[in-house]
C-alpha atoms as one frame of an Amber mdcrd trajectory, in Angstrom:
protein
  -4.020 -28.353 -40.805  -3.017 -32.012 -40.764  -1.823 -33.095 -37.325  -3.609
 -30.298 -35.445  -7.058 -30.888 -34.021  -9.326 -28.030 -32.988  -8.584 -28.377
 -29.280  -4.865 -28.026 -29.951  -5.455 -24.968 -32.111  -7.594 -23.450 -29.368
  -4.798 -24.082 -26.882  -2.256 -22.376 -29.138  -4.563 -19.410 -29.663  -5.065
 -19.168 -25.908  -1.318 -19.152 -25.290  -0.840 -16.503 -27.966  -3.468 -14.297
 -26.333  -1.843 -14.730 -22.932   1.572 -13.802 -24.321   0.076 -10.640 -25.773
  -1.198  -9.786 -22.288   2.248 -10.491 -20.858   3.849  -8.156 -23.359   1.511
  -5.308 -22.391   3.335  -5.161 -19.058   6.303  -3.777 -20.973   4.171  -0.723
 -21.664   2.965  -0.482 -18.065   6.542  -0.760 -16.786   8.060   1.495 -19.446
  10.679   2.734 -16.959  12.494  -0.573 -17.537  13.582   0.600 -20.984  16.017
   2.940 -19.226  17.617   0.199 -17.134  20.335  -2.191 -18.246  19.969  -4.289
 -15.085  16.238  -5.021 -14.940  13.902  -6.317 -17.612  10.487  -7.863 -18.148
  11.163 -10.952 -20.248   8.641 -13.504 -19.018   7.778 -16.346 -21.374   4.422
 -18.103 -21.431   5.103 -20.523 -18.566   6.642 -17.868 -16.297   3.738 -15.549
 -17.070   1.152 -18.260 -16.431   2.713 -19.329 -13.115   3.013 -15.727 -11.937
  -0.565 -15.026 -13.002  -1.893 -17.915 -10.928  -0.167 -16.592  -7.826  -1.358
 -13.053  -8.618  -4.970 -14.229  -8.760  -4.608 -15.703  -5.268  -3.027 -12.498
  -3.999  -5.845 -10.397  -5.424  -8.349 -12.652  -3.681  -6.384 -12.402  -0.441
  -6.382  -8.596  -0.692 -10.145  -8.432  -1.106  -9.699  -7.320  -4.703  -7.418
  -4.362  -3.983  -4.125  -5.804  -5.256  -4.543  -5.865  -9.022  -3.651  -9.000
 -10.992  -1.242  -7.142 -13.291   0.606  -5.748 -10.265   0.800  -9.206  -8.748
   1.964 -10.862 -11.954   4.730  -8.314 -12.329   5.694  -8.531  -8.656   5.794
 -12.340  -8.544   8.023 -12.600 -11.596  10.450  -9.865 -10.554  10.649 -11.023
  -6.922  11.408 -14.597  -7.936  14.202 -13.389 -10.207  15.819 -11.962  -7.048
  15.061 -15.100  -4.969  12.646 -13.138  -2.789   9.390 -14.865  -1.761   6.573
 -12.981  -3.547   4.321 -13.459  -0.525   6.845 -11.530   1.568   6.725  -8.554
  -0.813   2.922  -8.738  -0.838   2.707  -8.689   2.967   5.175  -5.801   3.126
   3.020  -3.758   0.734  -0.036  -4.683   2.778   1.510  -3.425   6.010   2.929
  -0.305   4.370  -0.473   0.731   2.982  -2.527  -0.369   5.968  -4.157  -3.070
   3.876  -5.467  -0.647   1.247  -2.883  -1.302  -1.486  -3.488   2.279  -2.590
  -0.769   3.287  -5.101  -1.575   6.976  -4.576  -1.174   6.829  -0.797   0.705
   9.583   1.028   1.713   8.506   4.510   1.353  10.591   7.679   3.955  13.265
   8.452   7.091  12.168  10.298  10.257  13.990  11.311  11.764  12.705   8.060
   8.819  13.757   5.892   6.077  11.777   4.176   6.259   8.364   2.533   4.605
   7.748  -0.808   3.010   5.050  -2.939   2.491   1.306  -2.558   5.888   0.700
  -0.981   5.893   3.970   1.019   9.272   5.343   0.012  10.465   8.714   1.240
  12.081  11.326  -0.952  15.446  10.712   0.713  15.334   6.934   0.074  13.776
   6.501  -3.349  16.471   8.271  -5.413  19.463   6.269  -4.169  17.638   2.950
  -4.515  16.676   3.897  -8.066  20.272   4.852  -8.798  21.559   1.586  -7.349
  19.107  -0.345  -9.535  19.897   1.693 -12.650  16.338   3.024 -12.788  15.145
   6.536 -13.614  13.695   8.583 -10.760  11.116  11.294 -10.332   9.008  11.873
  -7.250   5.817  11.286  -9.243   7.035   7.800 -10.172   6.612   6.673  -6.553
   2.865   6.666  -7.269   3.291   4.233 -10.182   2.452   0.790  -8.702   4.849
  -1.081 -11.000   7.715   1.294 -10.231   7.005   1.222  -6.496   6.898  -2.579
  -6.519  10.208  -2.712  -8.384  11.871  -0.332  -5.915  10.636  -2.412  -2.974
  12.089  -5.563  -4.537  15.407  -3.846  -5.239  15.629  -2.475  -1.692  14.724
  -5.817  -0.106  17.293  -7.558  -2.278  19.932  -5.053  -1.206  19.074  -5.282
   2.500  18.927  -9.073   2.529  22.281  -9.141   0.783  23.710  -6.843   3.446
  22.362  -8.707   6.488  21.673 -12.243   5.258  18.366 -12.599   7.102  14.850
 -11.203   6.894  14.576  -9.972  10.488  17.294  -7.382   9.967  16.361  -6.678
   6.348  12.710  -5.981   7.133  13.411  -3.983  10.269  15.870  -1.867   8.284
  13.244  -1.368   5.559  10.809  -0.117   8.190  13.090   1.913  10.445  16.032
   2.716   8.212  19.522   1.331   8.653  20.215   3.658  11.571  16.884   2.697
  13.109  17.790  -0.978  12.847  21.011  -0.372  14.753  19.132   1.505  17.476
  16.542  -1.276  17.716  19.204  -3.971  18.029  21.085  -1.984  20.652  17.910
  -1.591  22.706  16.410  -5.078  22.283  19.398  -7.271  21.490  17.777  -8.626
  18.319  16.057  -7.487  15.119  12.750  -9.350  15.481  10.571  -6.257  15.381
   6.778  -6.506  15.156   7.104  -5.445  11.524   9.536  -8.227  10.623   7.541
 -10.858  12.516   4.156  -9.888  11.090   5.342  -9.865   7.486   7.200 -13.166
   7.766   4.416 -14.919   9.670   1.732 -13.820   7.208   3.937 -14.652   4.216
   4.537 -18.157   5.560   0.776 -18.794   5.591   0.405 -18.181   1.860  -0.069
 -21.292  -0.271   1.443 -21.006  -3.742  -1.009 -22.590  -6.224   1.888 -23.949
  -8.300   3.318 -25.754  -5.262  -0.159 -27.046  -4.393  -0.499 -28.630  -7.849
   2.859 -30.389  -7.438   2.029 -31.867  -4.026
C-alpha cells in the first residue's frame, strides 16, 4: 500500500461506490439497450456533477422529484445542450407540481396525456420512433422513459424553431396550436413558455456556484 494513505483509499472507495450507483441507472433505463442513438455512459465526474444538481432539484420540488430521475435528466439534457432546469420546470408545469409519474391528465378533445411529461398516445410513438426508442403506452408511466421523451421532443422542437418561446409553446399546444397562437397574438410568448423560462432562469446550478 506504499504511496496510498487511508484518506486516499477512502476517496477511491467512495468513487467506486458512486460509480456502482451510476451504473444502476442502466437497469432503470433499460429501454436504452434498444436504441443506437441514446446511451447512459456517465463517468464519475459527470455523475457527480449531475447528482449535485439533482439534489437541488429534489429540494426545490419539496422531495417529489427523485434524485435518480434528476441525475438521469441532468446528464441527458446536457448532452443535447438543453438547460436541465428548463426540463425540470416543464415537468413541474405538466404535472401541476406533483411530479407524479403515474399521472393521467384530464380529458381533452385529443384524449388524455400521461406520465411525467404528459405525452398523448398520438405524440409519444412518433417521438420514440424519431429517437430510435421502443414504445408501448405503459412506458409513458416510466419516469426515466418519460424524461427521455421530453428531452428528445424539446431537442427536436428547438432545432426546428431555434428559440424556446416557439419550442415550448409547440410542446404545450402542438405544432398546429403554435401556428394558431402566433396568428392570433403575433408572437409565441405564451404563458407556458414564459413561466418555464422565467422559473428555469432562477435556478442556481451548484457546480456554477462553486466556480464563481
